[in-house]
Amino acid sequence: MRRIILASGSPRRRELLAQTGLEFEVIPGEVDEEAVVQALLKKKETDDICLNYPAAVVSALSASKAEAVAAQIPEGIVIGSDTVVWDNEIMGKPMDRADAYRMLRQLQGKRHSVFTGVTVLVREKSEMEKHTFFCETKVEVYPMTEEETERYLDTGEAMDKAGAYGIQGKFGLWVKGIEGDYNSVVGLPLSALWQVLKAYI
C-alpha cells in the first residue's frame, strides 16, 4: 500500500478524504500563494490556459502545495487542493470581518461559481506522475438582509472559508441550489479524485 499524504490542513478536506476508507497522513503544503498568483497574472494575457483565470489559479495552487510536500518524501501519493469563489473576482478567505461582509453582500441574491483544483502527485524515487484537474460548481444564494449577514458573521464560520461562507454549515440556510459537485464546494471533489486515485491504490 502506497503512502498517501493530504497536503492540506483543512479539516473539511480531511473528513472528505476519510470517506474513501484509505489511510492517509496530513502534511500541509506550505507555499507562497501570492507569488503563485502573481506568476499566473504575468502569463494571463499570453497563455491560453489562463483564459479561465480562476481555474488556472486553483490548478496552480493545488500543484504548488502537492509539489512542496512531494519534495519531502522519497515515494508516495500526495494530494494537493485549493478552492476559490469566483464572482468577477477571486474570493479567497476573508482578511477580516469587513472583508467577509463585503463578500457576502456581493454574493447574496445571485449565482456564483466555486472552483476547486486538485493535484495528485505519485512519486516513486526519481520518477513522478502528475494529475491536475479542477471542478466548477455553480451556487445560487437567496437574498440576505444586512441583519442576516451580520448574524451569520457572528457565528465565526465565515473567517476561514473561501468566499466567507461554509455551504456545509449554517450558511446552508441561504443556499437556494447548486449545479455541480457539492463536495467540491466543501473543498474536495471526492468522486473525481477517486477516479484518479483508484489507478494507484
Tab-separated table of C-alpha atoms in Angstrom:
chain	number	residue	atom	x	y	z
A	1	MET	CA	0.000	0.000	0.000
A	2	ARG	CA	1.481	3.326	-1.052
A	3	ARG	CA	1.883	6.093	1.480
A	4	ILE	CA	-0.881	8.691	0.952
A	5	ILE	CA	-0.490	12.288	2.082
A	6	LEU	CA	-3.078	15.054	2.054
A	7	ALA	CA	-1.188	18.318	1.517
A	8	SER	CA	-3.831	20.392	3.287
A	9	GLY	CA	-4.605	21.309	6.860
A	10	SER	CA	-8.307	21.768	6.090
A	11	PRO	CA	-10.474	19.669	8.434
A	12	ARG	CA	-13.168	19.582	5.750
A	13	ARG	CA	-10.824	18.044	3.182
A	14	ARG	CA	-9.612	15.580	5.803
A	15	GLU	CA	-13.184	14.483	6.527
A	16	LEU	CA	-13.976	14.085	2.830
A	17	LEU	CA	-10.854	12.055	2.046
A	18	ALA	CA	-11.599	9.820	5.044
A	19	GLN	CA	-14.805	8.766	3.268
A	20	THR	CA	-12.656	6.733	0.855
A	21	GLY	CA	-11.639	4.444	3.706
A	22	LEU	CA	-7.978	4.963	2.820
A	23	GLU	CA	-5.348	5.526	5.465
A	24	PHE	CA	-3.530	8.803	4.943
A	25	GLU	CA	-1.347	11.395	6.653
A	26	VAL	CA	-1.778	15.149	6.723
A	27	ILE	CA	1.190	17.378	5.866
A	28	PRO	CA	0.046	20.872	4.855
A	29	GLY	CA	1.744	22.171	1.714
A	30	GLU	CA	3.339	25.492	2.640
A	31	VAL	CA	3.641	27.778	-0.386
A	32	ASP	CA	3.729	31.493	-1.138
A	33	GLU	CA	0.246	31.698	-2.626
A	34	GLU	CA	0.618	35.337	-3.615
A	35	ALA	CA	3.765	34.539	-5.616
A	36	VAL	CA	1.959	31.726	-7.454
A	37	VAL	CA	-0.945	34.032	-8.327
A	38	GLN	CA	1.388	36.838	-9.449
A	39	ALA	CA	3.212	34.426	-11.762
A	40	LEU	CA	-0.123	33.500	-13.325
A	41	LEU	CA	-1.049	37.153	-13.775
A	42	LYS	CA	2.103	37.663	-15.824
A	43	LYS	CA	1.070	34.791	-18.105
A	44	LYS	CA	-2.619	35.612	-18.214
A	45	GLU	CA	-2.684	37.710	-21.378
A	46	THR	CA	-0.470	35.434	-23.474
A	47	ASP	CA	-1.184	31.899	-22.248
A	48	ASP	CA	-4.419	30.264	-23.429
A	49	ILE	CA	-4.689	28.083	-20.305
A	50	CYS	CA	-5.075	31.250	-18.268
A	51	LEU	CA	-8.163	32.379	-20.157
A	52	ASN	CA	-10.150	30.575	-17.464
A	53	TYR	CA	-8.370	32.511	-14.751
A	54	PRO	CA	-9.952	31.059	-11.561
A	55	ALA	CA	-9.428	27.516	-12.871
A	56	ALA	CA	-5.794	28.331	-13.610
A	57	VAL	CA	-5.324	29.755	-10.118
A	58	VAL	CA	-6.704	26.754	-8.215
A	59	SER	CA	-4.865	24.334	-10.511
A	60	ALA	CA	-1.542	26.118	-9.973
A	61	LEU	CA	-2.030	26.426	-6.217
A	62	SER	CA	-3.033	22.777	-5.803
A	63	ALA	CA	0.057	21.740	-7.781
A	64	SER	CA	2.361	24.004	-5.765
A	65	LYS	CA	1.055	22.594	-2.475
A	66	ALA	CA	1.413	18.992	-3.639
A	67	GLU	CA	4.913	19.617	-5.000
A	68	ALA	CA	6.022	21.237	-1.736
A	69	VAL	CA	5.141	18.071	0.166
A	70	ALA	CA	6.315	15.622	-2.509
A	71	ALA	CA	9.782	17.194	-2.308
A	72	GLN	CA	9.990	15.978	1.301
A	73	ILE	CA	9.308	12.282	0.674
A	74	PRO	CA	11.051	9.528	-1.348
A	75	GLU	CA	7.822	7.957	-2.571
A	76	GLY	CA	4.062	8.022	-2.120
A	77	ILE	CA	0.891	9.733	-3.297
A	78	VAL	CA	0.430	13.417	-2.450
A	79	ILE	CA	-2.910	15.201	-2.852
A	80	GLY	CA	-2.982	18.996	-3.049
A	81	SER	CA	-6.134	21.095	-3.322
A	82	ASP	CA	-7.253	24.710	-3.382
A	83	THR	CA	-10.692	26.358	-3.555
A	84	VAL	CA	-11.799	29.855	-4.543
A	85	VAL	CA	-15.138	31.548	-5.029
A	86	TRP	CA	-15.474	33.470	-8.304
A	87	ASP	CA	-17.816	36.395	-8.926
A	88	ASN	CA	-15.926	38.550	-11.413
A	89	GLU	CA	-13.088	38.426	-8.892
A	90	ILE	CA	-11.353	35.723	-6.912
A	91	MET	CA	-12.624	35.453	-3.358
A	92	GLY	CA	-10.348	33.526	-1.074
A	93	LYS	CA	-10.504	33.561	2.711
A	94	PRO	CA	-11.525	36.997	4.026
A	95	MET	CA	-8.865	39.180	5.601
A	96	ASP	CA	-11.195	40.405	8.357
A	97	ARG	CA	-14.884	40.801	9.224
A	98	ALA	CA	-15.301	43.818	6.955
A	99	ASP	CA	-13.898	41.849	4.022
A	100	ALA	CA	-16.194	38.912	4.833
A	101	TYR	CA	-19.174	41.268	4.991
A	102	ARG	CA	-18.265	42.715	1.585
A	103	MET	CA	-18.056	39.235	0.038
A	104	LEU	CA	-21.375	38.069	1.454
A	105	ARG	CA	-23.178	41.220	0.356
A	106	GLN	CA	-21.777	40.723	-3.143
A	107	LEU	CA	-22.821	37.048	-3.327
A	108	GLN	CA	-26.300	37.285	-1.804
A	109	GLY	CA	-29.282	37.139	-4.118
A	110	LYS	CA	-27.498	35.699	-7.146
A	111	ARG	CA	-25.414	32.862	-8.572
A	112	HIS	CA	-21.637	32.496	-8.467
A	113	SER	CA	-19.024	29.829	-9.198
A	114	VAL	CA	-16.817	27.826	-6.878
A	115	PHE	CA	-13.602	26.422	-8.354
A	116	THR	CA	-11.604	23.664	-6.685
A	117	GLY	CA	-8.317	22.486	-8.130
A	118	VAL	CA	-6.760	19.136	-7.264
A	119	THR	CA	-3.302	17.771	-7.975
A	120	VAL	CA	-2.314	14.156	-7.386
A	121	LEU	CA	1.436	13.514	-7.452
A	122	VAL	CA	2.563	9.901	-7.493
A	123	ARG	CA	6.241	9.714	-6.586
A	124	GLU	CA	8.436	6.649	-6.852
A	125	LYS	CA	12.036	7.639	-6.092
A	126	SER	CA	13.228	9.686	-9.085
A	127	GLU	CA	10.014	9.308	-11.109
A	128	MET	CA	6.879	11.383	-10.670
A	129	GLU	CA	3.447	11.292	-12.278
A	130	LYS	CA	1.256	14.370	-12.018
A	131	HIS	CA	-2.505	14.680	-12.460
A	132	THR	CA	-4.116	18.121	-12.126
A	133	PHE	CA	-7.785	18.918	-12.685
A	134	PHE	CA	-10.414	21.380	-11.494
A	135	CYS	CA	-14.152	21.350	-10.845
A	136	GLU	CA	-16.516	24.281	-11.236
A	137	THR	CA	-19.785	24.295	-9.295
A	138	LYS	CA	-22.468	26.966	-9.528
A	139	VAL	CA	-24.024	28.091	-6.251
A	140	GLU	CA	-27.149	30.248	-6.035
A	141	VAL	CA	-27.742	32.237	-2.854
A	142	TYR	CA	-31.052	33.580	-1.568
A	143	PRO	CA	-31.216	37.314	-0.815
A	144	MET	CA	-29.847	38.155	2.637
A	145	THR	CA	-30.758	41.187	4.678
A	146	GLU	CA	-27.974	43.162	6.309
A	147	GLU	CA	-29.156	41.826	9.663
A	148	GLU	CA	-28.931	38.235	8.399
A	149	THR	CA	-25.450	38.893	7.059
A	150	GLU	CA	-24.292	40.277	10.400
A	151	ARG	CA	-25.893	37.385	12.265
A	152	TYR	CA	-24.095	34.883	10.052
A	153	LEU	CA	-20.794	36.674	10.608
A	154	ASP	CA	-21.407	36.454	14.358
A	155	THR	CA	-21.191	32.651	14.089
A	156	GLY	CA	-17.497	32.940	13.201
A	157	GLU	CA	-17.984	30.411	10.422
A	158	ALA	CA	-17.019	32.793	7.622
A	159	MET	CA	-13.465	33.658	8.501
A	160	ASP	CA	-11.538	30.572	7.348
A	161	LYS	CA	-13.520	29.829	4.190
A	162	ALA	CA	-13.262	30.957	0.590
A	163	GLY	CA	-15.971	33.468	-0.207
A	164	ALA	CA	-16.687	33.891	3.517
A	165	TYR	CA	-19.158	31.016	3.783
A	166	GLY	CA	-19.362	27.304	4.518
A	167	ILE	CA	-22.011	25.560	2.452
A	168	GLN	CA	-21.987	22.586	4.845
A	169	GLY	CA	-22.617	24.793	7.871
A	170	LYS	CA	-25.035	27.497	8.939
A	171	PHE	CA	-24.807	29.231	5.571
A	172	GLY	CA	-26.868	26.361	4.156
A	173	LEU	CA	-29.937	28.378	5.218
A	174	TRP	CA	-29.323	30.714	2.283
A	175	VAL	CA	-28.236	28.242	-0.401
A	176	LYS	CA	-31.005	28.163	-2.978
A	177	GLY	CA	-29.399	25.499	-5.126
A	178	ILE	CA	-26.212	24.168	-6.681
A	179	GLU	CA	-25.239	22.903	-10.110
A	180	GLY	CA	-22.286	20.536	-9.950
A	181	ASP	CA	-20.357	18.740	-7.212
A	182	TYR	CA	-21.390	19.659	-3.658
A	183	ASN	CA	-18.208	18.145	-2.196
A	184	SER	CA	-16.128	20.378	-4.451
A	185	VAL	CA	-17.717	23.429	-2.796
A	186	VAL	CA	-16.867	21.970	0.618
A	187	GLY	CA	-13.259	21.673	-0.557
A	188	LEU	CA	-12.552	18.387	-2.345
A	189	PRO	CA	-14.343	16.880	-5.406
A	190	LEU	CA	-14.174	13.391	-3.972
A	191	SER	CA	-15.669	11.370	-6.818
A	192	ALA	CA	-13.423	12.998	-9.441
A	193	LEU	CA	-10.414	12.481	-7.164
A	194	TRP	CA	-11.299	8.823	-6.691
A	195	GLN	CA	-11.202	8.274	-10.465
A	196	VAL	CA	-7.535	9.264	-10.360
A	197	LEU	CA	-6.589	7.553	-7.103
A	198	LYS	CA	-8.046	4.134	-7.886
A	199	ALA	CA	-5.401	3.544	-10.552
A	200	TYR	CA	-2.662	3.694	-7.911
A	201	ILE	CA	-4.032	2.039	-4.789
